[in-house]
CSV table of C-alpha atoms in Angstrom, one decimal:
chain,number,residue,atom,x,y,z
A,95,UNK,CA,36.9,42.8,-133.2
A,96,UNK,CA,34.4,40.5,-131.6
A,97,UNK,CA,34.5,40.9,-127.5
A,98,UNK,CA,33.3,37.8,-125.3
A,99,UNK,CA,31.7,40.5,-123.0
A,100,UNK,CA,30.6,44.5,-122.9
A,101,UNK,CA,30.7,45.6,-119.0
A,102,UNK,CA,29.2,49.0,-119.2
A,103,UNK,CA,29.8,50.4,-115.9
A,104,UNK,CA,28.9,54.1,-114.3
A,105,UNK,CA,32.3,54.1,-113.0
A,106,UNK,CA,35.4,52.4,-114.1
A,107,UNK,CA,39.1,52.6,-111.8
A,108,UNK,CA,41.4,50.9,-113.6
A,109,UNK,CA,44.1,51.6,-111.2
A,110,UNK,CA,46.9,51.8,-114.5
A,111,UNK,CA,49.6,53.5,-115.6
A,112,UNK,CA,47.6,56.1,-117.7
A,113,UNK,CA,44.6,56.4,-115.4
A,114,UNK,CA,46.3,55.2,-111.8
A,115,UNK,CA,43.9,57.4,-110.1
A,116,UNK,CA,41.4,58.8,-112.4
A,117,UNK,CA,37.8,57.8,-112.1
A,118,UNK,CA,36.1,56.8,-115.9
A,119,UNK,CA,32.7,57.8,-116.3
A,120,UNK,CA,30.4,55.5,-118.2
A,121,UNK,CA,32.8,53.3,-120.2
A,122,UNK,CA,32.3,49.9,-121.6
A,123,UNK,CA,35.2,47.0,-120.9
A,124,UNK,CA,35.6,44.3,-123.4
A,125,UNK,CA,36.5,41.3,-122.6
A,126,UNK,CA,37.9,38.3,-124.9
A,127,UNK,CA,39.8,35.0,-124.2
A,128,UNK,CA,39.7,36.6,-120.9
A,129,UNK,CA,42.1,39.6,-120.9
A,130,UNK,CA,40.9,43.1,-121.3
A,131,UNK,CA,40.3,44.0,-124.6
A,132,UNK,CA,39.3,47.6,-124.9
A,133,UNK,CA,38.1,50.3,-122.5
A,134,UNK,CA,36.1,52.6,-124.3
A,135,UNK,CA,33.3,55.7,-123.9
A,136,UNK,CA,29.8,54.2,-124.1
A,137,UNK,CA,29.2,56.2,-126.6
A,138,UNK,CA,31.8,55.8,-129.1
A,139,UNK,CA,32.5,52.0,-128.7
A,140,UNK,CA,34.4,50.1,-131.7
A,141,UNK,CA,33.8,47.0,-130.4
A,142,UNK,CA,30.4,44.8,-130.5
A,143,UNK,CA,30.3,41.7,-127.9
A,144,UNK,CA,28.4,38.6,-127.2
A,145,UNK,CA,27.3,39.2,-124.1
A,146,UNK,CA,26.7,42.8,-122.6
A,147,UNK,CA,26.2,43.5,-118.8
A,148,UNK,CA,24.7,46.2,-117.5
A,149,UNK,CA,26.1,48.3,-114.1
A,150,UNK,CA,24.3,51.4,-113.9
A,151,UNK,CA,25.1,51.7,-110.1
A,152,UNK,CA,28.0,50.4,-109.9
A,153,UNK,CA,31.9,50.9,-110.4
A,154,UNK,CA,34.3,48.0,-112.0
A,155,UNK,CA,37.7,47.9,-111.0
A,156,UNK,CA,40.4,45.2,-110.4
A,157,UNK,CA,39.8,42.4,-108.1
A,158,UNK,CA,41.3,42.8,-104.7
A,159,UNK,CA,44.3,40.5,-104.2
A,160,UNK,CA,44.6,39.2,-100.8
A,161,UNK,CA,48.3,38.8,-100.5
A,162,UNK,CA,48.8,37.1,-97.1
A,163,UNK,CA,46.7,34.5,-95.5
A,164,UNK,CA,46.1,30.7,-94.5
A,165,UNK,CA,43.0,29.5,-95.9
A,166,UNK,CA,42.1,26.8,-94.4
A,167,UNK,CA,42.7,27.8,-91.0
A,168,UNK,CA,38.7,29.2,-92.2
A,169,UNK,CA,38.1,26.2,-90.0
A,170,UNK,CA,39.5,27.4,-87.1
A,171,UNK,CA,37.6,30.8,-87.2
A,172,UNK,CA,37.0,31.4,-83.4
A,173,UNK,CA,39.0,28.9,-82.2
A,174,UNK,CA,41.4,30.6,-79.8
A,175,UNK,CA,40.9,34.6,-79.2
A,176,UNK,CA,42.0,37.4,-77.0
A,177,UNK,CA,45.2,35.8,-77.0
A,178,UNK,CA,49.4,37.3,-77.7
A,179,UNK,CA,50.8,35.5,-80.7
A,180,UNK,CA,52.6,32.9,-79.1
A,181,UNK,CA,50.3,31.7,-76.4
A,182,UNK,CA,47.8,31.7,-79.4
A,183,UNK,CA,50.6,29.3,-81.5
A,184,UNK,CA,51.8,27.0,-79.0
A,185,UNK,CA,49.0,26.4,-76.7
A,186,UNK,CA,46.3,26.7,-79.2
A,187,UNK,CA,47.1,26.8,-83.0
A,188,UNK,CA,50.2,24.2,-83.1
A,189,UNK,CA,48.4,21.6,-81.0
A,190,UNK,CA,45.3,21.9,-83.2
A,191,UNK,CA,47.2,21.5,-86.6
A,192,UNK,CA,49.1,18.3,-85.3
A,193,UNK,CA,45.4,16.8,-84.2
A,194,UNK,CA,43.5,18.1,-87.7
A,195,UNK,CA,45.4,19.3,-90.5
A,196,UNK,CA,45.3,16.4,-93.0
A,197,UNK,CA,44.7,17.3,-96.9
A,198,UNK,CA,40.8,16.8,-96.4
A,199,UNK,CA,40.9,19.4,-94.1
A,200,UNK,CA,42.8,21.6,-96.2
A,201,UNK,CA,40.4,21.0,-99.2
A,202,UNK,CA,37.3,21.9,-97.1
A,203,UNK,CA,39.0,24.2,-95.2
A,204,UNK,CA,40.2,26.2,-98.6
A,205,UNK,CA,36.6,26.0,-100.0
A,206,UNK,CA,35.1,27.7,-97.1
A,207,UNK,CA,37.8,30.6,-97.8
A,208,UNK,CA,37.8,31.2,-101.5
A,209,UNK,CA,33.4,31.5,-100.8
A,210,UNK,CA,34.2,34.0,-98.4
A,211,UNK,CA,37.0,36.0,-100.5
A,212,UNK,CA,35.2,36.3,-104.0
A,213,UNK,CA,31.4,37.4,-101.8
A,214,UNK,CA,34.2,40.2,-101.1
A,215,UNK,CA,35.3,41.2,-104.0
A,216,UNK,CA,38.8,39.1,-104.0
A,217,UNK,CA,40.4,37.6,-107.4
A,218,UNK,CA,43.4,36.9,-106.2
A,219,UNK,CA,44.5,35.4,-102.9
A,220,UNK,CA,48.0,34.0,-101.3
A,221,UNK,CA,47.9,31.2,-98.5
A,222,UNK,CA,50.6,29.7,-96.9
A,223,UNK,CA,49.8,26.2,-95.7
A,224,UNK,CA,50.4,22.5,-95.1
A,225,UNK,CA,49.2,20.2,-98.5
A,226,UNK,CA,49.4,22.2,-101.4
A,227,UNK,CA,48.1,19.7,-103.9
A,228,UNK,CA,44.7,20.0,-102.3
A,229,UNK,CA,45.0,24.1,-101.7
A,230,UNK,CA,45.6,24.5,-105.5
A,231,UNK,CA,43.0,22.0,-105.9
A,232,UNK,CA,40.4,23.8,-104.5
A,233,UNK,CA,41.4,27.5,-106.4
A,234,UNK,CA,41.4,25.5,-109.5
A,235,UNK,CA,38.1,24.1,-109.2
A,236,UNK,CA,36.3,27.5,-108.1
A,237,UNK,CA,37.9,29.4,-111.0
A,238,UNK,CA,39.6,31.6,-108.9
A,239,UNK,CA,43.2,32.7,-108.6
A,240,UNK,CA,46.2,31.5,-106.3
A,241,UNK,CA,49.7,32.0,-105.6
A,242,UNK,CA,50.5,29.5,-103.1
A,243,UNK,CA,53.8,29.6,-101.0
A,244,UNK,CA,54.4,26.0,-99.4
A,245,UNK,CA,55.8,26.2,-95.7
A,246,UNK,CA,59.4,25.7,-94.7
A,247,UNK,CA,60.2,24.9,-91.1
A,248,UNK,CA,63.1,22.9,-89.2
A,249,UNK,CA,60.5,21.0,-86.7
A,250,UNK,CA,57.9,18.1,-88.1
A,251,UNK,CA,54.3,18.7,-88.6
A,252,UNK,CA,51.6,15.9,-90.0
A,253,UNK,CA,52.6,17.6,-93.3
A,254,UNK,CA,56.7,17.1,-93.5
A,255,UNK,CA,59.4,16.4,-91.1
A,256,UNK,CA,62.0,18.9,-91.8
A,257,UNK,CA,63.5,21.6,-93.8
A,258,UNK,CA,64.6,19.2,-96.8
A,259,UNK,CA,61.5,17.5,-96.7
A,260,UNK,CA,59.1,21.0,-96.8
A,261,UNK,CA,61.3,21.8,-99.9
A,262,UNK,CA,61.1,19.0,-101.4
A,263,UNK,CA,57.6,18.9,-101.5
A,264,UNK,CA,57.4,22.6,-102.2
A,265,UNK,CA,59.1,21.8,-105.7
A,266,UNK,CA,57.1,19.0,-106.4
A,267,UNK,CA,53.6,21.2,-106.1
A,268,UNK,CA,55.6,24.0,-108.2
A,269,UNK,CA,56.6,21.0,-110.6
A,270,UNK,CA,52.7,19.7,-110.4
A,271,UNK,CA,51.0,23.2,-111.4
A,272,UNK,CA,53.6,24.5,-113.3
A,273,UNK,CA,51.4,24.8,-116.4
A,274,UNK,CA,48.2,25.7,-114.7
A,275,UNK,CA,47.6,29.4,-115.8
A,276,UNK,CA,46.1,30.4,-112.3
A,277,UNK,CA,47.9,28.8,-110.3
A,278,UNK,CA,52.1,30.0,-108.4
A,279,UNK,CA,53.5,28.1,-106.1
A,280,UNK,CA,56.5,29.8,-104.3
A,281,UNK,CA,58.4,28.7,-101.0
A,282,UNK,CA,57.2,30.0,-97.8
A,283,UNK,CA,59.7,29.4,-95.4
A,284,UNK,CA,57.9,30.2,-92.2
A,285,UNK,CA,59.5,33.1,-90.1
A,286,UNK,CA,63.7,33.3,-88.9
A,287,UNK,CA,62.7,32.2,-85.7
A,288,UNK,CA,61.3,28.7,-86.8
A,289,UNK,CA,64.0,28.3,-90.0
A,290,UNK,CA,67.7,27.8,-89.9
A,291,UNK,CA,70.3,29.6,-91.9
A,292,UNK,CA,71.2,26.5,-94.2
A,293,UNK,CA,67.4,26.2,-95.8
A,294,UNK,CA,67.0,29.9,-96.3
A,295,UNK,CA,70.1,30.0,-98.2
A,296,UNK,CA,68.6,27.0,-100.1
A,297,UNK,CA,64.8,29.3,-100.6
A,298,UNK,CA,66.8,31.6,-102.2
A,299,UNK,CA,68.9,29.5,-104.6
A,300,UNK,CA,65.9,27.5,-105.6
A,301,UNK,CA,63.5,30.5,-106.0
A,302,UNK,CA,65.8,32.2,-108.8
A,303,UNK,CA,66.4,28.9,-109.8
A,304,UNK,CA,62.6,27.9,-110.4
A,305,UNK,CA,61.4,31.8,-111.0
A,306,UNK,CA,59.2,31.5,-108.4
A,307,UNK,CA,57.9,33.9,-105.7
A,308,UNK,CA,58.7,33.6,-101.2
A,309,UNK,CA,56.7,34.9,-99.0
A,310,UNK,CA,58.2,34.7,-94.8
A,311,UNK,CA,56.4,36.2,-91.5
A,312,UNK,CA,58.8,39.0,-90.4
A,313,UNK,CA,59.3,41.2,-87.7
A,314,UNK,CA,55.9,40.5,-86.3
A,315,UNK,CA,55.9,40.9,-82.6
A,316,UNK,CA,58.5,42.5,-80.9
A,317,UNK,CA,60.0,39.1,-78.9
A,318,UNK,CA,61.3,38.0,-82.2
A,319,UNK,CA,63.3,40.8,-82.5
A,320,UNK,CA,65.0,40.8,-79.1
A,321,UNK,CA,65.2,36.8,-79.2
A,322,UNK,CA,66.9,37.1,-83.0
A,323,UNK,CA,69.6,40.0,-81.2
A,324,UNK,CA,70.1,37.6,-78.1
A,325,UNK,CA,70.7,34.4,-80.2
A,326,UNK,CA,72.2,36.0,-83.6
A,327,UNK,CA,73.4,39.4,-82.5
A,328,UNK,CA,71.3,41.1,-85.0
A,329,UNK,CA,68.0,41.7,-86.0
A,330,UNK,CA,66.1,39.3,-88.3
A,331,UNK,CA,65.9,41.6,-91.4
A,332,UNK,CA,69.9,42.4,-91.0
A,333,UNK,CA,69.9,38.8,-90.4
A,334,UNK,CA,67.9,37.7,-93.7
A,335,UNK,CA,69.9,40.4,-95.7
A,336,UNK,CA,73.4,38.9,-94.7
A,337,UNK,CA,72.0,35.9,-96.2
A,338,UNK,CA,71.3,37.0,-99.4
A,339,UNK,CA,67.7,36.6,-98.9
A,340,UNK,CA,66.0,39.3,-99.3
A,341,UNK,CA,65.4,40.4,-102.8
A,342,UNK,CA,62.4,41.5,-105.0
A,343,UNK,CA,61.0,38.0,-104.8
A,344,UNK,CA,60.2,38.0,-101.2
A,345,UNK,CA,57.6,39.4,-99.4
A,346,UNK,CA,57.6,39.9,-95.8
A,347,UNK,CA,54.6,39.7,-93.8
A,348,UNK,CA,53.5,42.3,-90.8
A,349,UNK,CA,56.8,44.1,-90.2
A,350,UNK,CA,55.1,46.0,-86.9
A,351,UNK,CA,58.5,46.3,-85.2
A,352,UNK,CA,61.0,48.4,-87.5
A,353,UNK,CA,63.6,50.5,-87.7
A,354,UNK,CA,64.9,53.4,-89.8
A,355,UNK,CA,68.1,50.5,-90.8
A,356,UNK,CA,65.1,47.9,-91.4
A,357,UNK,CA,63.5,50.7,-93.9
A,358,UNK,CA,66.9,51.0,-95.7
A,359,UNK,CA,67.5,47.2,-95.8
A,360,UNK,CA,64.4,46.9,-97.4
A,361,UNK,CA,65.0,49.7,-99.6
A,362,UNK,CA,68.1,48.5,-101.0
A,363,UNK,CA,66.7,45.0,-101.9
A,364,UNK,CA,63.9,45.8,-103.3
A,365,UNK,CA,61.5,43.5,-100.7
A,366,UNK,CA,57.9,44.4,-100.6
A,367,UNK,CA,56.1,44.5,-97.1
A,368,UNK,CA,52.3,42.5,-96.8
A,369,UNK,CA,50.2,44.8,-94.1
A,370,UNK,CA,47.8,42.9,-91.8
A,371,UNK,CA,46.6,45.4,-90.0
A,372,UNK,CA,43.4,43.5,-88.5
A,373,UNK,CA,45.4,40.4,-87.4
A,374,UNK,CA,48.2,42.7,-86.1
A,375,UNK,CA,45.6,44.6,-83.8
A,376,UNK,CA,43.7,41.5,-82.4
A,377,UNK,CA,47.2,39.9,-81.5
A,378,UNK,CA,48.5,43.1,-80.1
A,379,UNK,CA,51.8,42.2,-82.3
A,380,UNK,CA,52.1,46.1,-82.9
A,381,UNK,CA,51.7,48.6,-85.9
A,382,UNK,CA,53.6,48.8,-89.1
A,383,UNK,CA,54.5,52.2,-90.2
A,384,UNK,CA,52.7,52.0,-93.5
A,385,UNK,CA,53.5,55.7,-94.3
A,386,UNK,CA,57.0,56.1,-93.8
A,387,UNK,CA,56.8,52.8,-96.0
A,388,UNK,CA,55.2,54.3,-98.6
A,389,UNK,CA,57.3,57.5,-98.3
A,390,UNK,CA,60.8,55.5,-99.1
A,391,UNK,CA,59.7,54.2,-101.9
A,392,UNK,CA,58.6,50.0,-100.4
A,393,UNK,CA,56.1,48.3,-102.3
A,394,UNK,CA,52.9,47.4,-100.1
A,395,UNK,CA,50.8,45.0,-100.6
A,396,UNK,CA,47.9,43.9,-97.8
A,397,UNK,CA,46.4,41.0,-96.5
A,398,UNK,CA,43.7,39.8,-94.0
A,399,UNK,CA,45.6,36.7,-92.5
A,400,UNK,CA,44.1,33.7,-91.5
A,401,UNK,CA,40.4,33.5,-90.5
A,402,UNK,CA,41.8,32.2,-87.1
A,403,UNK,CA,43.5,35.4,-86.0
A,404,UNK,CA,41.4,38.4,-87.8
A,405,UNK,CA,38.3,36.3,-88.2
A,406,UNK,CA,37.6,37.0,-91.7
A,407,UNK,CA,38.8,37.4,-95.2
A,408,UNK,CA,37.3,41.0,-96.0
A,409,UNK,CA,40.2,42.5,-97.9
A,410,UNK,CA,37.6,45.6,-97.9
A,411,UNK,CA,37.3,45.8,-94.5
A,412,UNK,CA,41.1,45.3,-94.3
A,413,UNK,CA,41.5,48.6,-96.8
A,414,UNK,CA,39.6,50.6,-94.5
A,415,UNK,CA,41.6,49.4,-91.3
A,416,UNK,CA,44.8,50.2,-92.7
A,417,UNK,CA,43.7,53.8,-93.8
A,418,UNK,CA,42.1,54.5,-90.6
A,419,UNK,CA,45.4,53.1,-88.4
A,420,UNK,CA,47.8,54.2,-90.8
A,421,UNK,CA,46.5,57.6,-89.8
A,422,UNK,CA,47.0,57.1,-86.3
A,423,UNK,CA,50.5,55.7,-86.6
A,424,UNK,CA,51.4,58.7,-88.3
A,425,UNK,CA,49.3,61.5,-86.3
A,426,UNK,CA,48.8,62.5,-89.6
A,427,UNK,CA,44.8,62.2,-90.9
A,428,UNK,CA,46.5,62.7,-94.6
A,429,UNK,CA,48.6,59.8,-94.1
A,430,UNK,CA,47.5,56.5,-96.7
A,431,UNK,CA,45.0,58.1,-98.4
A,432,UNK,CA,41.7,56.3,-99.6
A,433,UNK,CA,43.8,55.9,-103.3
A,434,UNK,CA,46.7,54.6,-101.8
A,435,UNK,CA,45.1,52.0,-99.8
A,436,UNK,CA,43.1,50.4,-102.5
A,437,UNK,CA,46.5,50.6,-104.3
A,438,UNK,CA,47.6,48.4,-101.6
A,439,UNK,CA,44.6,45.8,-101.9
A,440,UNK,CA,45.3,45.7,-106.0
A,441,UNK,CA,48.1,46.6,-107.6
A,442,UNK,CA,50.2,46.9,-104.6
A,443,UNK,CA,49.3,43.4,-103.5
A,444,UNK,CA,50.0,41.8,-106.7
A,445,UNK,CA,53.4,43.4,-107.2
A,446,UNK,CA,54.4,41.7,-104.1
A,447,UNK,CA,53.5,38.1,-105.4
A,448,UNK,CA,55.5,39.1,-108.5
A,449,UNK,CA,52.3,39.0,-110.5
A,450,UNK,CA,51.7,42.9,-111.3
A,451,UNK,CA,52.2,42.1,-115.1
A,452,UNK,CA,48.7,39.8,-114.9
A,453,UNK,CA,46.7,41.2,-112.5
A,454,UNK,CA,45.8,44.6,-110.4
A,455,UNK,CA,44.8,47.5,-112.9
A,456,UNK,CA,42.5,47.1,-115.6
A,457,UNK,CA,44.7,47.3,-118.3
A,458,UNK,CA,44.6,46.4,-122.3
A,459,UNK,CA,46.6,42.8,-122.0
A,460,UNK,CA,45.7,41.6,-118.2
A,461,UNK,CA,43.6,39.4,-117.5
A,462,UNK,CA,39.7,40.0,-117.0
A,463,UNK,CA,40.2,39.7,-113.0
A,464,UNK,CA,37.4,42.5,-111.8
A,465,UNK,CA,35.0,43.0,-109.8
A,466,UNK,CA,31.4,45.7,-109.5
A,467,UNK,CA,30.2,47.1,-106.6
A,468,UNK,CA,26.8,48.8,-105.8
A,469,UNK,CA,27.7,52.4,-104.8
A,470,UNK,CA,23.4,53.0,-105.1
A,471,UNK,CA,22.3,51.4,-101.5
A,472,UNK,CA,21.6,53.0,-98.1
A,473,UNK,CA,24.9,53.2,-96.9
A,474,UNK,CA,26.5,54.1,-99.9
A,475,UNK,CA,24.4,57.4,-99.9
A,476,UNK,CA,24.8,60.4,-100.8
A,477,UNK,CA,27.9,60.2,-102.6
A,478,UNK,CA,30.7,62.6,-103.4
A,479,UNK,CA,33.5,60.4,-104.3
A,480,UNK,CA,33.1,56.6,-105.1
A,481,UNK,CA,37.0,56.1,-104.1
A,482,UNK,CA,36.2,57.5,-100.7
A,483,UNK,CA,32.8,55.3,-100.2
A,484,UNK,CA,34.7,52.0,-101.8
A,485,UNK,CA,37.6,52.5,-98.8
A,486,UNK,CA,35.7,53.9,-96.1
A,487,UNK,CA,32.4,52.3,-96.1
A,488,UNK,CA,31.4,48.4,-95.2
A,489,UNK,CA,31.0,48.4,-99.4
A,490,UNK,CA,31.9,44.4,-99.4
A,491,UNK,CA,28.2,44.0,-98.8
A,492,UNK,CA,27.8,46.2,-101.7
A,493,UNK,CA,29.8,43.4,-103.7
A,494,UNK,CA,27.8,42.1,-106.4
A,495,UNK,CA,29.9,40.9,-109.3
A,496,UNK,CA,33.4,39.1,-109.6
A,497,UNK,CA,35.0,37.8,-112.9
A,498,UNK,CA,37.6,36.0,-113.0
A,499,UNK,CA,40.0,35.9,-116.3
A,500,UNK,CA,36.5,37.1,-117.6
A,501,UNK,CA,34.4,34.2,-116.5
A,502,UNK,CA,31.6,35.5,-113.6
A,503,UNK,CA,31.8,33.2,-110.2
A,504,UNK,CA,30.0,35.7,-108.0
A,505,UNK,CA,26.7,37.3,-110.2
A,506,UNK,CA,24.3,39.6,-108.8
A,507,UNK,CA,25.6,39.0,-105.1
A,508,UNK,CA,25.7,35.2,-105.5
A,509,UNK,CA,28.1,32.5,-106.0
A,510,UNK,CA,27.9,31.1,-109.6
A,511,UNK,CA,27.5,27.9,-111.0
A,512,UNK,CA,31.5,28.6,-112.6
A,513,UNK,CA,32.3,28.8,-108.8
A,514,UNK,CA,31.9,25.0,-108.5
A,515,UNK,CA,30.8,26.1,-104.9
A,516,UNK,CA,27.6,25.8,-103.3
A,517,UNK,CA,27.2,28.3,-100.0
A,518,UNK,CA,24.9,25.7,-98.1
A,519,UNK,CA,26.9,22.6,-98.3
A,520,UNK,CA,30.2,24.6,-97.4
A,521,UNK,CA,27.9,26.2,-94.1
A,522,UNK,CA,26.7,22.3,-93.8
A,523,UNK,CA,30.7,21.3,-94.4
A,524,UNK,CA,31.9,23.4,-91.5
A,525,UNK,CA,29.3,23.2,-88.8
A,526,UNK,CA,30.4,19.6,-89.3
A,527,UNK,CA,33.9,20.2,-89.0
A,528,UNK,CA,33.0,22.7,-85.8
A,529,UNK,CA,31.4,19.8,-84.1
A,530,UNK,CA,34.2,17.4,-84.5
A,531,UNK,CA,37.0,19.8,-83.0
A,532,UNK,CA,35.1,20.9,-80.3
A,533,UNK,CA,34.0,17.3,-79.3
A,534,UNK,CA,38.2,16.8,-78.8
């Protein structure tokens, strides 16, 4: 069969089933109607293509998938640091969305973040925020792919003015993209501490309803906790479970603050946990156990955050963070392995958007969502294992291709024309932006 495109590549880590951590030596991908095709040896291809690319240095393997974040909070980057999480919301964060957040910001605000994410290697990202029309916009015109969970809260904001209201729009973006390949919208009702019992319940009937995925901030800082046992006499995830909330359609976001009946809670309903480990360090919200995680059996998935409390999207540099603190955490320097974390930033990630059957692994049937990175430069040098350098070095500068259901946005360390998105306007775009916020 004729292939759309031949990536011959010096390594290939598909991260599947049959090869979930093997390392492929010189093999060729083919690409057509942008899923995988074939991965073959080089040398005993069956398969001719249209267009061949050549990787000699490099190693192809899924695009990372960012699975928590806000993306145009990329606009905020720097706004408000060295701050605890709630000083940082309500005195900072909060005020600023009610002055700024309006769907032009959230289109150039988006823009600025999918740039960012794909010059790092990311296919895939999730974002929770205000104006979801123009969010999806933005992914749809870069090429690039979303899953976007709509917030939910009980208190207005320039976007809705209460729980019925955030859902109702939710379902109408859902109902809007429905039929747009790379586009999900789920629900995202914001955290238990800023949503009610009555419009969780109603998250959960509309999500099995509308097969769609939720995503909620959870057990992030340990004042939740003790406010949710002072005000509900339990803790949030006993809380959400009582509910019938949980379930293997919800991800929950940070988790630094758990216990060995959290674990189980989240064991027995199948719930996958989102690491921020980057965000959770600069906020001080605590650490989440990512190896006793692991070792019961919870899916993990990781994500960078908002630019506004991490300050960047580098789902690479996040990889590396988690390793390093899972380490820590543990006392234990064999705890989340190099393999494991980039299971997190792939496969891991995309199992908790509910979208492991697409993306994550290279595999025959998925779609052509990979990326290349240069493992020949100065700081990838010498090398003994190219898992080890891809985790544990800054290798997002190394970043040099991204493809996206087999169409290239990022080529040779640049944007692409398929990208839509030009680097020096969206610099332009945001100093701009930066000038106007500061000037109030």
């Amino acid at each position: 069969m004729q292939a759309d495109i031949q990536i011959n590549a010096r390594w290939v880590a598909p991260l599947s089933a049959s090869h979930s951590r093997t390392v492929l030596h010189n093999q060729a991908v083919f690409v057509k109607d942008g899923k995988i095709l074939a991965i073959q040896d080089q040398q005993a291809t069956s398969h001719e293509a249209d267009q061949v690319v050549e990787l000699n240095d490099h190693i192809l393997l899924p695009g990372y998938v960012n699975a928590h974040g806000h993306a145009a909070m990329s606009l905020f980057r720097g706004l408000a640091d060295d701050l605890p999480l709630m000083t940082w919301l309500n005195e900072h964060i909060w005020p600023a969305e009610a002055k700024w957040t309006t769907g032009e910001f959230v289109l150039d605000g988006t823009r600025l973040a999918i740039a960012e994410m794909l010059k790092c290697g990311t296919t895939t990202y999730s974002d929770m925020y205000f104006y979801p029309h123009q969010g999806a916009q933005a992914a749809v015109e870069s090429g690039i792919r979303n899953v976007s969970f709509t917030p939910i809260l009980d208190f207005p904001t320039n976007f809705a003015q209460n729980a019925d209201d955030y859902i109702e729009k939710a379902v109408a973006a859902h109902k809007h993209y429905h039929n747009q390949p790379r586009i999900t919208l789920g629900l995202g009702p914001h955290a238990p501490y800023t949503v009610s019992d009555a419009p969780l319940k109603e998250v959960t009937t509309l999500a099995d309803q509308l097969d769609i995925p939720v995503q909620i901030h959870l057990h992030e800082t340990a004042f939740e906790v003790a406010q949710s046992l002072e005000e509900k006499g339990k803790r949030p995830t006993q809380r959400l479970a009582d509910l019938g909330f949980l379930t293997e359609r919800v991800s929950c976001v940070h988790m630094t603050q758990i216990s060995d009946d959290d674990i189980q809670i989240l064991k027995q309903t199948g719930a996958s946990v989102v690491h921020c480990p980057e965000s959770n360090l600069k906020l001080a919200s605590g650490f989440c156990p990512t190896a006793k995680l692991l070792s019961n059996g919870i899916n993990l998935g990781l994500g960078t955050d908002g630019a506004a409390s991490n300050n960047d999207l580098n789902i690479q540099g996040e990889m590396k963070t988690a390793a390093m603190l899972a380490k820590a955490v543990a006392e234990d320097a064999a705890a989340l392995p190099a393999w494991q974390a980039l299971e997190m930033a792939t496969i891991g990630s995309a199992k908790s958007l509910g979208i492991d059957d697409q993306v994550g692994s290279l595999d025959v049937g998925k779609w052509a969502d990979m990326q290349a990175v240069n493992l020949s430069q100065l700081g990838q040098n010498p090398l003994y294992d190219p898992i080890s350098q891809l985790v544990y070095t800054d290798s997002s500068r190394a970043t040099e291709y991204v493809w996206v259901e087999g169409k290239a946005l990022l080529e040779k360390g640049q944007l692409s024309e398929a990208s839509g998105l030009d680097e020096e306007q969206l610099i332009a775009n945001a100093v701009q932006w930066q000038k106007k916020i500061s000037q109030n």
